[in-house]
Coordinates of C-alpha atoms and ligand atoms in Angstrom, one line a residue:
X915 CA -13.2 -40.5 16.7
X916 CA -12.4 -39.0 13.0
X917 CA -11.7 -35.5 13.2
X918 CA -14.5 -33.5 10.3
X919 CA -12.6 -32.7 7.6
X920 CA -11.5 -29.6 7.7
X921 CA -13.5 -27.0 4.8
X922 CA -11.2 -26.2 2.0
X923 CA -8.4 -23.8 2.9
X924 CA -7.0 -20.6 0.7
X925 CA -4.3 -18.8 3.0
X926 CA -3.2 -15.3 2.6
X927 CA 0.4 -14.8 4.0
X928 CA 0.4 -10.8 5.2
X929 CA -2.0 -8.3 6.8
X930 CA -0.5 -5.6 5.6
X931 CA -2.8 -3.9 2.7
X932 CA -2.1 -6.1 -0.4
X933 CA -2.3 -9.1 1.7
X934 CA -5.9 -7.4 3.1
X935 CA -7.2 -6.5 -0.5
X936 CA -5.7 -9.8 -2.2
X937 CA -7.8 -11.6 0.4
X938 CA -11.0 -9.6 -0.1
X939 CA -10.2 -10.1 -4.0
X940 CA -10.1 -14.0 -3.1
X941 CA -13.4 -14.2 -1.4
X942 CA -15.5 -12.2 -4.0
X943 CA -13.8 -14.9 -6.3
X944 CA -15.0 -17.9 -4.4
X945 CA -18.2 -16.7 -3.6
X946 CA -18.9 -16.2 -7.4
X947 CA -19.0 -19.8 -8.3
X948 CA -21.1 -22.6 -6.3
X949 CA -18.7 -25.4 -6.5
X950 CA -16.1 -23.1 -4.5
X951 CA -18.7 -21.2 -2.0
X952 CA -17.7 -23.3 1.0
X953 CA -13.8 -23.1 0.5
X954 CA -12.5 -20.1 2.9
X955 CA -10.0 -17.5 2.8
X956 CA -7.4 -17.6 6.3
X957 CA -5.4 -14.6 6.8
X958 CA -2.1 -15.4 8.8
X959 CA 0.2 -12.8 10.0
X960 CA 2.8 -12.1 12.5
X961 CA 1.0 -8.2 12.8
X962 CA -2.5 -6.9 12.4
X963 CA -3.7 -3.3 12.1
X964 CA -6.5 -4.0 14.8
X965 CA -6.7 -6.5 17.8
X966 CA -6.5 -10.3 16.7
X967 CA -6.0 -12.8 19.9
X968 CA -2.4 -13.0 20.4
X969 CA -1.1 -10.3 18.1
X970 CA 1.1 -7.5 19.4
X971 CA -0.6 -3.8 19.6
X972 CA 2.6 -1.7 18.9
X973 CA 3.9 -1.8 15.4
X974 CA 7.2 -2.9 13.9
X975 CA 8.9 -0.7 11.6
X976 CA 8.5 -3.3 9.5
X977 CA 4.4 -3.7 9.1
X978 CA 4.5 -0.8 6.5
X979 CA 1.2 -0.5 6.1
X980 CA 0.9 1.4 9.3
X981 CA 3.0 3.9 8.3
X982 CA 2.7 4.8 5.1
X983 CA 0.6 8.5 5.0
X984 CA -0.7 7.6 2.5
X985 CA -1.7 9.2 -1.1
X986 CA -2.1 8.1 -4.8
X987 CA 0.4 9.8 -6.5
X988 CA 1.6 8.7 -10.7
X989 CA 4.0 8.1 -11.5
X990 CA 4.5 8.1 -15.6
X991 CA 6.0 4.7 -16.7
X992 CA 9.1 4.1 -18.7
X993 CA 10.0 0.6 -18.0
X994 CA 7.2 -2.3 -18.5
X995 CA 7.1 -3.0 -14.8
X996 CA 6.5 0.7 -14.5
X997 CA 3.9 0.0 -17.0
X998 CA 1.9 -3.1 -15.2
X999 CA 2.0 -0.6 -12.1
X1000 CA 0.7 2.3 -13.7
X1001 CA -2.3 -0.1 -14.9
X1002 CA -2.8 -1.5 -11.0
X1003 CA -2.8 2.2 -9.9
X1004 CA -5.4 2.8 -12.5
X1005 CA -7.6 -0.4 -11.3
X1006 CA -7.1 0.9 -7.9
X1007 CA -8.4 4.4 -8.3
X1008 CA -11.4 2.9 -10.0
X1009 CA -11.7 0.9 -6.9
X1010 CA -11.3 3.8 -4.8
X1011 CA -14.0 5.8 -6.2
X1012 CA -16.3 3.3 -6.1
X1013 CA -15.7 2.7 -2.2
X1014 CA -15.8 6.0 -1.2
X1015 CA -19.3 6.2 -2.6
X1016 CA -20.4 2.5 -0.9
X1017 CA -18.5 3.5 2.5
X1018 CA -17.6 6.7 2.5
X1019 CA -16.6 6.1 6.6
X1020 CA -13.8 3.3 5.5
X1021 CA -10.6 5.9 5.5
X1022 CA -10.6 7.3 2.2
X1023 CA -10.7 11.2 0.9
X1024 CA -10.6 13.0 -2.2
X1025 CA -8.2 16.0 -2.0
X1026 CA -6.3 18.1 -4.8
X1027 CA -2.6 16.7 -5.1
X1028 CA 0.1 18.9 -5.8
X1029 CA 3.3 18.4 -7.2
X1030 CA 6.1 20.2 -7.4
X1031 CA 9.5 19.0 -9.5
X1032 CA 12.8 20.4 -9.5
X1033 CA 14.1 18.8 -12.4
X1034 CA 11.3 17.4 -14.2
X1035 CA 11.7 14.2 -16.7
X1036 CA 9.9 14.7 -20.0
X1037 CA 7.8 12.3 -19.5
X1038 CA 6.5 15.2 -16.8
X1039 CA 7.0 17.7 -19.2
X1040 CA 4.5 16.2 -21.6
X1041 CA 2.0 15.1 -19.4
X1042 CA -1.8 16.8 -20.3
X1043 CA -4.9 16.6 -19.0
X1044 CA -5.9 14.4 -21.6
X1045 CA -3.3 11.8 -21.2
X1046 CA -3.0 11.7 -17.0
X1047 CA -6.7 10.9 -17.0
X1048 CA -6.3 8.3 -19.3
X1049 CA -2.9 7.1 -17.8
X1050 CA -4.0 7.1 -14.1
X1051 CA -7.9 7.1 -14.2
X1052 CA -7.5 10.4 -12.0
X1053 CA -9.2 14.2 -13.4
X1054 CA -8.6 17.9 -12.8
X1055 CA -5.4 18.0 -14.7
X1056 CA -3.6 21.2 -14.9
X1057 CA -0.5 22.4 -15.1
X1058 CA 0.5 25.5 -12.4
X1059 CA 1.6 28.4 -13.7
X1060 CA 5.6 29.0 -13.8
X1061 CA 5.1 32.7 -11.7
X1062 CA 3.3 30.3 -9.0
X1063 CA 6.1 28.0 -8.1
X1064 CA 8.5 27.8 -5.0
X1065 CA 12.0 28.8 -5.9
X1066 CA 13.6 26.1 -7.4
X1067 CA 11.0 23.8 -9.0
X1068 CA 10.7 23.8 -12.4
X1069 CA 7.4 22.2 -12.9
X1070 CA 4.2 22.1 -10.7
X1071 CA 0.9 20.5 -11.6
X1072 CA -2.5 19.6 -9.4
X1073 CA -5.1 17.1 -10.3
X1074 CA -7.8 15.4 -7.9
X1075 CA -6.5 12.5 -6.0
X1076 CA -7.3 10.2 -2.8
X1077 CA -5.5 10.2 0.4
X1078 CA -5.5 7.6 2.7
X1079 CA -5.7 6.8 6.8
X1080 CA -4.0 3.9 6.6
X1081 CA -4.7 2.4 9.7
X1082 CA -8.5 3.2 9.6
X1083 CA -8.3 2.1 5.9
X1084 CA -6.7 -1.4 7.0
X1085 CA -8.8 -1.6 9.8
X1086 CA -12.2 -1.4 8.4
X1087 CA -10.7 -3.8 5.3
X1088 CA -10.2 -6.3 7.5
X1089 CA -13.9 -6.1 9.4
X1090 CA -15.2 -6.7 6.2
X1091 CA -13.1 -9.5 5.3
X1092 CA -14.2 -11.2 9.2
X1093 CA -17.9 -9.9 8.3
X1094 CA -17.8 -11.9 5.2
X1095 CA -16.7 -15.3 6.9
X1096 CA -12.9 -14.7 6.9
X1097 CA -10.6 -16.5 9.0
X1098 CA -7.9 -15.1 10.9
X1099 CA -4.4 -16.7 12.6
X1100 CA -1.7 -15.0 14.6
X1101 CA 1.4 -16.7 13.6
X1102 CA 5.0 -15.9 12.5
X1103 CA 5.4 -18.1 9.5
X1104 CA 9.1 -19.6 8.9
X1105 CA 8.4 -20.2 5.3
X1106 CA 5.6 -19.2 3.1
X1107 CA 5.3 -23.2 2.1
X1108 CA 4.3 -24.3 5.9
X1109 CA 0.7 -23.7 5.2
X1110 CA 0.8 -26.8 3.3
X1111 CA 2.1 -29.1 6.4
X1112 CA -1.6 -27.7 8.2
X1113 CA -3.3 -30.7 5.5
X1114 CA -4.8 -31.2 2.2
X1115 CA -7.1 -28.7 2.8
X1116 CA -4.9 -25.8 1.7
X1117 CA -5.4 -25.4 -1.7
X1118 CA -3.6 -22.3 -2.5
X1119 CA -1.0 -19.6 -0.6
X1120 CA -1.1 -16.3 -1.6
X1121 CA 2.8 -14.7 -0.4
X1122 CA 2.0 -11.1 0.5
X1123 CA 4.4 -10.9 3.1
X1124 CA 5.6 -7.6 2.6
X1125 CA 9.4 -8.7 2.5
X1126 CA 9.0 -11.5 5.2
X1127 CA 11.2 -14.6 3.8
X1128 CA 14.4 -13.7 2.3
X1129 CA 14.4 -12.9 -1.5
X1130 CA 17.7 -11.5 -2.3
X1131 CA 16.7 -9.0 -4.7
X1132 CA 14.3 -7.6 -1.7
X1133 CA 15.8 -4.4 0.6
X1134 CA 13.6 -1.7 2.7
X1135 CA 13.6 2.1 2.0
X1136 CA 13.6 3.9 5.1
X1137 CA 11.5 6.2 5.8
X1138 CA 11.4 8.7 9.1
X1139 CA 8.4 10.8 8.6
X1140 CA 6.2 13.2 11.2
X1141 CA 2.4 12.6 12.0
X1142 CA 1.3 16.2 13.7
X1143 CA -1.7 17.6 14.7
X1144 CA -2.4 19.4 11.6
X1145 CA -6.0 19.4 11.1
X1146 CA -6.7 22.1 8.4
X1147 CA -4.2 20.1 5.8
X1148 CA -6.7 20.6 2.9
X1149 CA -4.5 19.2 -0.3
X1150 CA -1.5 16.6 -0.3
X1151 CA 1.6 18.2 -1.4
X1152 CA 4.7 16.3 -2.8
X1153 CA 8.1 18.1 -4.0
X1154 CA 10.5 16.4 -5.3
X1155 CA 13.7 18.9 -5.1
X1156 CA 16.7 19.4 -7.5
X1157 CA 19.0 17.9 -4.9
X1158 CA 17.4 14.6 -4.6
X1159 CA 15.1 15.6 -1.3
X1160 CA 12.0 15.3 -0.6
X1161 CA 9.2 17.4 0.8
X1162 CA 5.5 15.9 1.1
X1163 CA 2.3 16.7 3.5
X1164 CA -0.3 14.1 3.4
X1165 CA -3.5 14.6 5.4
X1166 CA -5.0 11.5 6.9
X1167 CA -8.8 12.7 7.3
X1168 CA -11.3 11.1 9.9
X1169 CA -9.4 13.4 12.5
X1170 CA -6.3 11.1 11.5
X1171 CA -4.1 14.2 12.1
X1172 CA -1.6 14.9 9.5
X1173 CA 2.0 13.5 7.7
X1174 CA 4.7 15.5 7.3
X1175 CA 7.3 14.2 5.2
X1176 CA 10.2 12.5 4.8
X1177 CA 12.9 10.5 4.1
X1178 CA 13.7 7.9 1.3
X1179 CA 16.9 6.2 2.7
X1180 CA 17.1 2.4 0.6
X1181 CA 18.9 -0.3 2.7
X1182 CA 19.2 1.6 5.9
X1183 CA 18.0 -0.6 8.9
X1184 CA 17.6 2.1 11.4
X1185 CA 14.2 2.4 13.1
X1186 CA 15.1 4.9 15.8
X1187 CA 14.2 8.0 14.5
X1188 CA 16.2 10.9 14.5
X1189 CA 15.4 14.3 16.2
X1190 CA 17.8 16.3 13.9
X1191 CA 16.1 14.9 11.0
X1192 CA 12.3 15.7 12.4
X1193 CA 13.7 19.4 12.7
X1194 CA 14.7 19.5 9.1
X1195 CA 12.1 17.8 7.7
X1196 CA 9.4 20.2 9.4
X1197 CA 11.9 23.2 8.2
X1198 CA 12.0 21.7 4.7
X1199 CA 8.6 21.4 4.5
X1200 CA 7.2 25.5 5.9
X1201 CA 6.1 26.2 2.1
X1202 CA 3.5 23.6 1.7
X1203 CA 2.6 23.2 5.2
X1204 CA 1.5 27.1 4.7
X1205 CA -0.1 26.0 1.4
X1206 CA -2.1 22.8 2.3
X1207 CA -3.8 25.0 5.2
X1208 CA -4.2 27.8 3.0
X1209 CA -1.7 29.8 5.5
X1210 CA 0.1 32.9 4.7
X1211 CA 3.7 31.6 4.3
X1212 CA 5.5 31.5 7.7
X1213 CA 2.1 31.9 9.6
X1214 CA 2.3 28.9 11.0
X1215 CA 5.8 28.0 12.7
X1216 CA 7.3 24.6 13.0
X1217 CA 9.5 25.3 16.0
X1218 CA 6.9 23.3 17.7
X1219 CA 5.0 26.6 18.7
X1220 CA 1.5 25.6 16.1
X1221 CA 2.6 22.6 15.3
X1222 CA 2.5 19.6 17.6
X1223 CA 4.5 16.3 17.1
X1224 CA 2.3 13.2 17.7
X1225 CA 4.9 10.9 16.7
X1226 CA 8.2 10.6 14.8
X1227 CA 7.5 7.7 12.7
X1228 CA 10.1 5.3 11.2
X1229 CA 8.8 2.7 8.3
X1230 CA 10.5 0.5 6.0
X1231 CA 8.8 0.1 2.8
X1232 CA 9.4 -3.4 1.4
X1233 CA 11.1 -2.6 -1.8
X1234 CA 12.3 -4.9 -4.3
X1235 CA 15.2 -5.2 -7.2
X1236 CA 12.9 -5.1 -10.1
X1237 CA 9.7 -4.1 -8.8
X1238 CA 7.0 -6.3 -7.5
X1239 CA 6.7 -10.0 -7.9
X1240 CA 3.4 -10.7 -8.3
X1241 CA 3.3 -14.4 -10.1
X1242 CA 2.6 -18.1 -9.3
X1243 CA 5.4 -20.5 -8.2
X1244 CA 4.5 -24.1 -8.3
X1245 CA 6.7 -27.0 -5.8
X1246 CA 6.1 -31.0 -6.0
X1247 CA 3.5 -30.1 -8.5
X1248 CA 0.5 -29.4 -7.0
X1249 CA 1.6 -26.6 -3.5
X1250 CA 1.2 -23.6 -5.6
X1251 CA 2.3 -20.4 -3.9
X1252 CA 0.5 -16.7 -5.7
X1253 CA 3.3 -14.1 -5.3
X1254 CA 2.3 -10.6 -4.2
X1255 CA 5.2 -8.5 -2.2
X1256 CA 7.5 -5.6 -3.0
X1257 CA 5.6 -3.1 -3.6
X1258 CA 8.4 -0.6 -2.2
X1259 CA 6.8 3.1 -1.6
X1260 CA 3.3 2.4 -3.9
X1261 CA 1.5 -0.4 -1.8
X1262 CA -2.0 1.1 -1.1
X1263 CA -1.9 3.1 -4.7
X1264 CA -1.4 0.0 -6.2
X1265 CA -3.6 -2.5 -4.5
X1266 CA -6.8 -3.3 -5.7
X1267 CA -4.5 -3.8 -9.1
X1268 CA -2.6 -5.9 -7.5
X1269 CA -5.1 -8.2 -5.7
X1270 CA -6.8 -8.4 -9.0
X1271 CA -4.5 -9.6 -10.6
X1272 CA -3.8 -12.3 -7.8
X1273 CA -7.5 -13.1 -7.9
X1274 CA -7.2 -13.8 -11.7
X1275 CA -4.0 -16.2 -10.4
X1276 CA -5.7 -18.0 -7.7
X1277 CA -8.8 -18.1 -10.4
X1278 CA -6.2 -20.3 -12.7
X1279 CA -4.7 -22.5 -9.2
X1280 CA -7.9 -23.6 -8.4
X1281 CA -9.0 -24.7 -11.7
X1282 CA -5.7 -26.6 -11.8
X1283 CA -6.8 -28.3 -8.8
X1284 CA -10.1 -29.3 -10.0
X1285 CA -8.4 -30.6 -13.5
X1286 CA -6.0 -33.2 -11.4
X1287 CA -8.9 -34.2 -9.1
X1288 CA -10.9 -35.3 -12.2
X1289 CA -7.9 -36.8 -13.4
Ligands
FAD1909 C1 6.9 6.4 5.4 C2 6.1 5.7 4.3 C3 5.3 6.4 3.5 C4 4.6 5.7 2.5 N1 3.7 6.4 1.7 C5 2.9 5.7 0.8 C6 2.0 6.4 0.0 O1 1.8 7.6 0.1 N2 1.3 5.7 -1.0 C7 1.5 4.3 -1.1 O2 0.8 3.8 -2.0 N3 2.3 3.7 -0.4 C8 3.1 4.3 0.6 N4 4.0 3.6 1.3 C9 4.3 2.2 1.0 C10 3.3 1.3 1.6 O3 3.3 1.5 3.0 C11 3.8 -0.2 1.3 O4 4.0 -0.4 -0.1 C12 2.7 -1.2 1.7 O5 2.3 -0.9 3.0 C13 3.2 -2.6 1.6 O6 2.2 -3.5 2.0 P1 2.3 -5.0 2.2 O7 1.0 -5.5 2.5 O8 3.1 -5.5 1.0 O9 3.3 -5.2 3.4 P2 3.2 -4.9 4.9 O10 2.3 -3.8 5.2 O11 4.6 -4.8 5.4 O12 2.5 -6.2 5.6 C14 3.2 -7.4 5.6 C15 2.3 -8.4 6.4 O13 3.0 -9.7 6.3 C16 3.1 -10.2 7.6 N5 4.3 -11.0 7.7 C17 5.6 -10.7 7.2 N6 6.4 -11.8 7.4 C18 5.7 -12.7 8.0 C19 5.9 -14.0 8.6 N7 7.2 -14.5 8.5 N8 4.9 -14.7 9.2 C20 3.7 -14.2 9.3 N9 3.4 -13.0 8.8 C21 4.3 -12.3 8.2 C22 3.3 -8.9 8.5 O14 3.1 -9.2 9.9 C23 2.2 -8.1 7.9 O15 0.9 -8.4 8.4 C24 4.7 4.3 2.3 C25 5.6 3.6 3.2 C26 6.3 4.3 4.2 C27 7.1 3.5 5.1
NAG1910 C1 7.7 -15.1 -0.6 O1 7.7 -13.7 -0.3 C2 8.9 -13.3 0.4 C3 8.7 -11.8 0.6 O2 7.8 -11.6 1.5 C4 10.1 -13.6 -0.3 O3 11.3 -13.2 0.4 C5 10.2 -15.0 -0.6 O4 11.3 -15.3 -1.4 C6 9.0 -15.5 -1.3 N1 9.0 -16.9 -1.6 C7 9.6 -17.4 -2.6 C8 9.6 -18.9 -2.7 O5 10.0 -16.8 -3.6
NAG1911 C1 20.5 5.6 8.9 O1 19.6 6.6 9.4 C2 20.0 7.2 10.6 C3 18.9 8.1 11.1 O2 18.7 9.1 10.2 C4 21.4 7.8 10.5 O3 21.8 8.3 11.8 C5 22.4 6.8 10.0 O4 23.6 7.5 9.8 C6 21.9 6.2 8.7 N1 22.8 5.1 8.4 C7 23.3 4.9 7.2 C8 24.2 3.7 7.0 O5 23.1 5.7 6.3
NAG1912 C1 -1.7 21.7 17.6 O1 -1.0 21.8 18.8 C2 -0.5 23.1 19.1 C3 0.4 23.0 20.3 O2 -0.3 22.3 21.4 C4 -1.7 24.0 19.2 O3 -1.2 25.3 19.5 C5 -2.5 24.0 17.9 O4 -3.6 24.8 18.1 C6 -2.9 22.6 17.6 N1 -3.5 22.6 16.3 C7 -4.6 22.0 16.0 C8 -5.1 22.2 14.6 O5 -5.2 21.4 16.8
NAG1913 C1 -16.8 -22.6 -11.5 O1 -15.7 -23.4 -11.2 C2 -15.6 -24.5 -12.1 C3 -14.5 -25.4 -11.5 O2 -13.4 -24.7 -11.2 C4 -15.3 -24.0 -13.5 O3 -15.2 -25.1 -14.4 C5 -16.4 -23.1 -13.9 O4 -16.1 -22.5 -15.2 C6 -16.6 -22.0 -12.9 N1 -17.8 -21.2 -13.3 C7 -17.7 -19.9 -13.3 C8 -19.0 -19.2 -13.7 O5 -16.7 -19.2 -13.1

């Protein structure tokens, strides 16, 4: 007996949060025009932020999108990749403020950011309020005055920004994308080109594998940070020290608890973390600890006293030589693979930018596809 054709067939490599947004960005897309309505998205991916038959519930270092604490923080551009970044952040802000008003229970907050800069760039220096909002879609400029600063930082500015649970956040993406008719598959994929091998069916792959298959110019940033018990974490606090450190608290709201970090360690494959490295990393950190929960400084002690350690947390974020690919690669003519991995340490500020923009590519695949079929 013939087997019904199977419906048309758009797969999204990755689960992680571009792979989540791209393939929410996908389905608005289809759903928009009638000849495409019955054509569904499939999400395939070795890890999941929630239960999926078959998927493992523990992490791997290498799923950043579970660790990542996660805030928006700018960025000013200098390159022209830094450029098309600062324009996804910008989309993605946008994107956030409109879903925190729609679902304010899906794992987003708006706190004050603060940032501290021991030697600033002038492209810092010459920020305003003016140009950040336009830059970064973000408000509440202002620059902090110099009598205010820790010792050592030379610049320190605040401005309202979003912080993110990631899990939650991922989580509650992907109900949404099951809710509206999406399909999901546990697999680990050898190559990003074997969803054409599953039939004709599959009309388009979208690659946001994090850093799944091998591109030389890709390489992870370690990262060792500390989710506590914080609760009264009010603002997100980032400083970036003269000697290259850096100091950052990142509340994760819904009772999420709080990040304390961290570490930026590019091309080290260690995921044990280190207990010497916790220590100074809560030590590094007293000043805006105190700050964020609007603390006296040193009233709350990180010898583990007021402080409890949930977990020492090791990520890689999937960087890449270059910055992100996010483009369309074409094999035997017609298997078209959409490009959407790398995004290093700026994933979730980054990602409705980033899935629009792969909506707009699977947008020109598909009409492609309909061009050769009339042909
Ligand atoms: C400590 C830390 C802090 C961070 N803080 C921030 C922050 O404050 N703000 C911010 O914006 N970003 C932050 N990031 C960066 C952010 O986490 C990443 O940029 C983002 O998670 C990358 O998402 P992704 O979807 O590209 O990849 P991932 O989250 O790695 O997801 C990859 C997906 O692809 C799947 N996959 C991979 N290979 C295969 C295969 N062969 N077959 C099948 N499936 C496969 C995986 O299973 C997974 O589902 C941080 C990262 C770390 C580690
Ligand atoms: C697909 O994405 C991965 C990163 O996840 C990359 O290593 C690989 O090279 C990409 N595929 C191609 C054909 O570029
Ligand atoms: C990688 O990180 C671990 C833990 O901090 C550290 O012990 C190790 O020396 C680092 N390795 C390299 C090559 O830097
Ligand atoms: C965190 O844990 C410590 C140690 O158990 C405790 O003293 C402190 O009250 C806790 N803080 C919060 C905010 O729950
Ligand atoms: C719907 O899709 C068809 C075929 O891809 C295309 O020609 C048409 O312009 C699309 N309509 C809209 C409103 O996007």
């Amino acid at each position: 007996m013939p087997q019904t054709r199977p419906d048309s067939t758009i797969v999204v490599i990755g689960a992680g949060i571009i792979g989540l947004t791209s393939a929410l960005k996908t389905q608005q897309l289809l759903s928009e025009n009638a000849s495409t309505r019955s054509t569904k998205v499939l999400l395939v991916a070795r890890e999941w932020p929630t239960s999926i038959p078959g998927a493992p519930i523990h992490h791997s270092a290498d799923y950043a999108s579970m660790w990542a604490g996660a805030h928006v923080r700018p960025i000013p551009p200098t390159t022209p990749q830094m450029h098309r970044e600062a324009k996804w952040l910008k989309q993605t802000v946008a994107e956030f403020k409109r879903h925190l008003e729609s679902d304010p229970w899906v794992g987003l907050s708006q706190v004050t950011g603060v940032e501290y800069l021991g030697i600033p760039s002038p492209e810092y220096e010459s920020q305003t309020a003016q140009s950040y909002a336009s830059e970064t879609g973000l408000l509440g400029y202002k620059t902090l005055p110099a009598d205010d600063l820790p010792q050592g930082i030379h610049l320190g500015f605040e401005y309202q920004t979003y912080c993110i649970n990631s899990p939650l956040y991922c989580g509650n993406l992907l109900r949404k994308f099951i809710l509206q008719g999406g399909g999901t598959l546990q697999q680990d994929l050898r190559s990003e080109w074997e969803p054409y091998s599953w039939g004709s069916h599959v009309k388009a792959v979208v690659n946001a594998s994090g850093m799944g298959f091998g591109d030389p110019k890709c390489y992870p940033i370690r990262g060792q940070i500390v989710l506590t018990n914080l609760s009264t974490a009010t603002k997100t606090i980032t400083a970036q020290n003269s000697d290259d450190s850096w100091s950052f608290i990142i509340p994760r709201g819904f009772n999420g608890g709080t990040i304390v970090g961290g570490t930026k360690e590019p091309g080290n494959w260690s995921v044990e973390p280190s207990t010497a490295v916790r220590g100074q990393i809560l030590a590094a950190a007293e000043g805006i600890i105190s700050e964020s929960c609007n603390q006296p400084a040193g009233a709350q002690s990180v010898d583990g006293a007021d402080i409890q350690v949930i977990k020492d947390v090791v990520g890689r974020r999937p960087a890449r030589h270059g910055g992100m690919r996010v483009e369309t690669e074409v094999r035997d003519g017609n298997q078209h693979v959409v490009h959407a991995y790398g995004a290093g340490g700026r994933g979730y500020e980054v990602s409705w930018g980033v899935a629009s923009e792969v909506q707009q590519l699977v947008r020109e695949v598909l009409s492609l596809a309909t061009v050769k079929s009339k042909i």
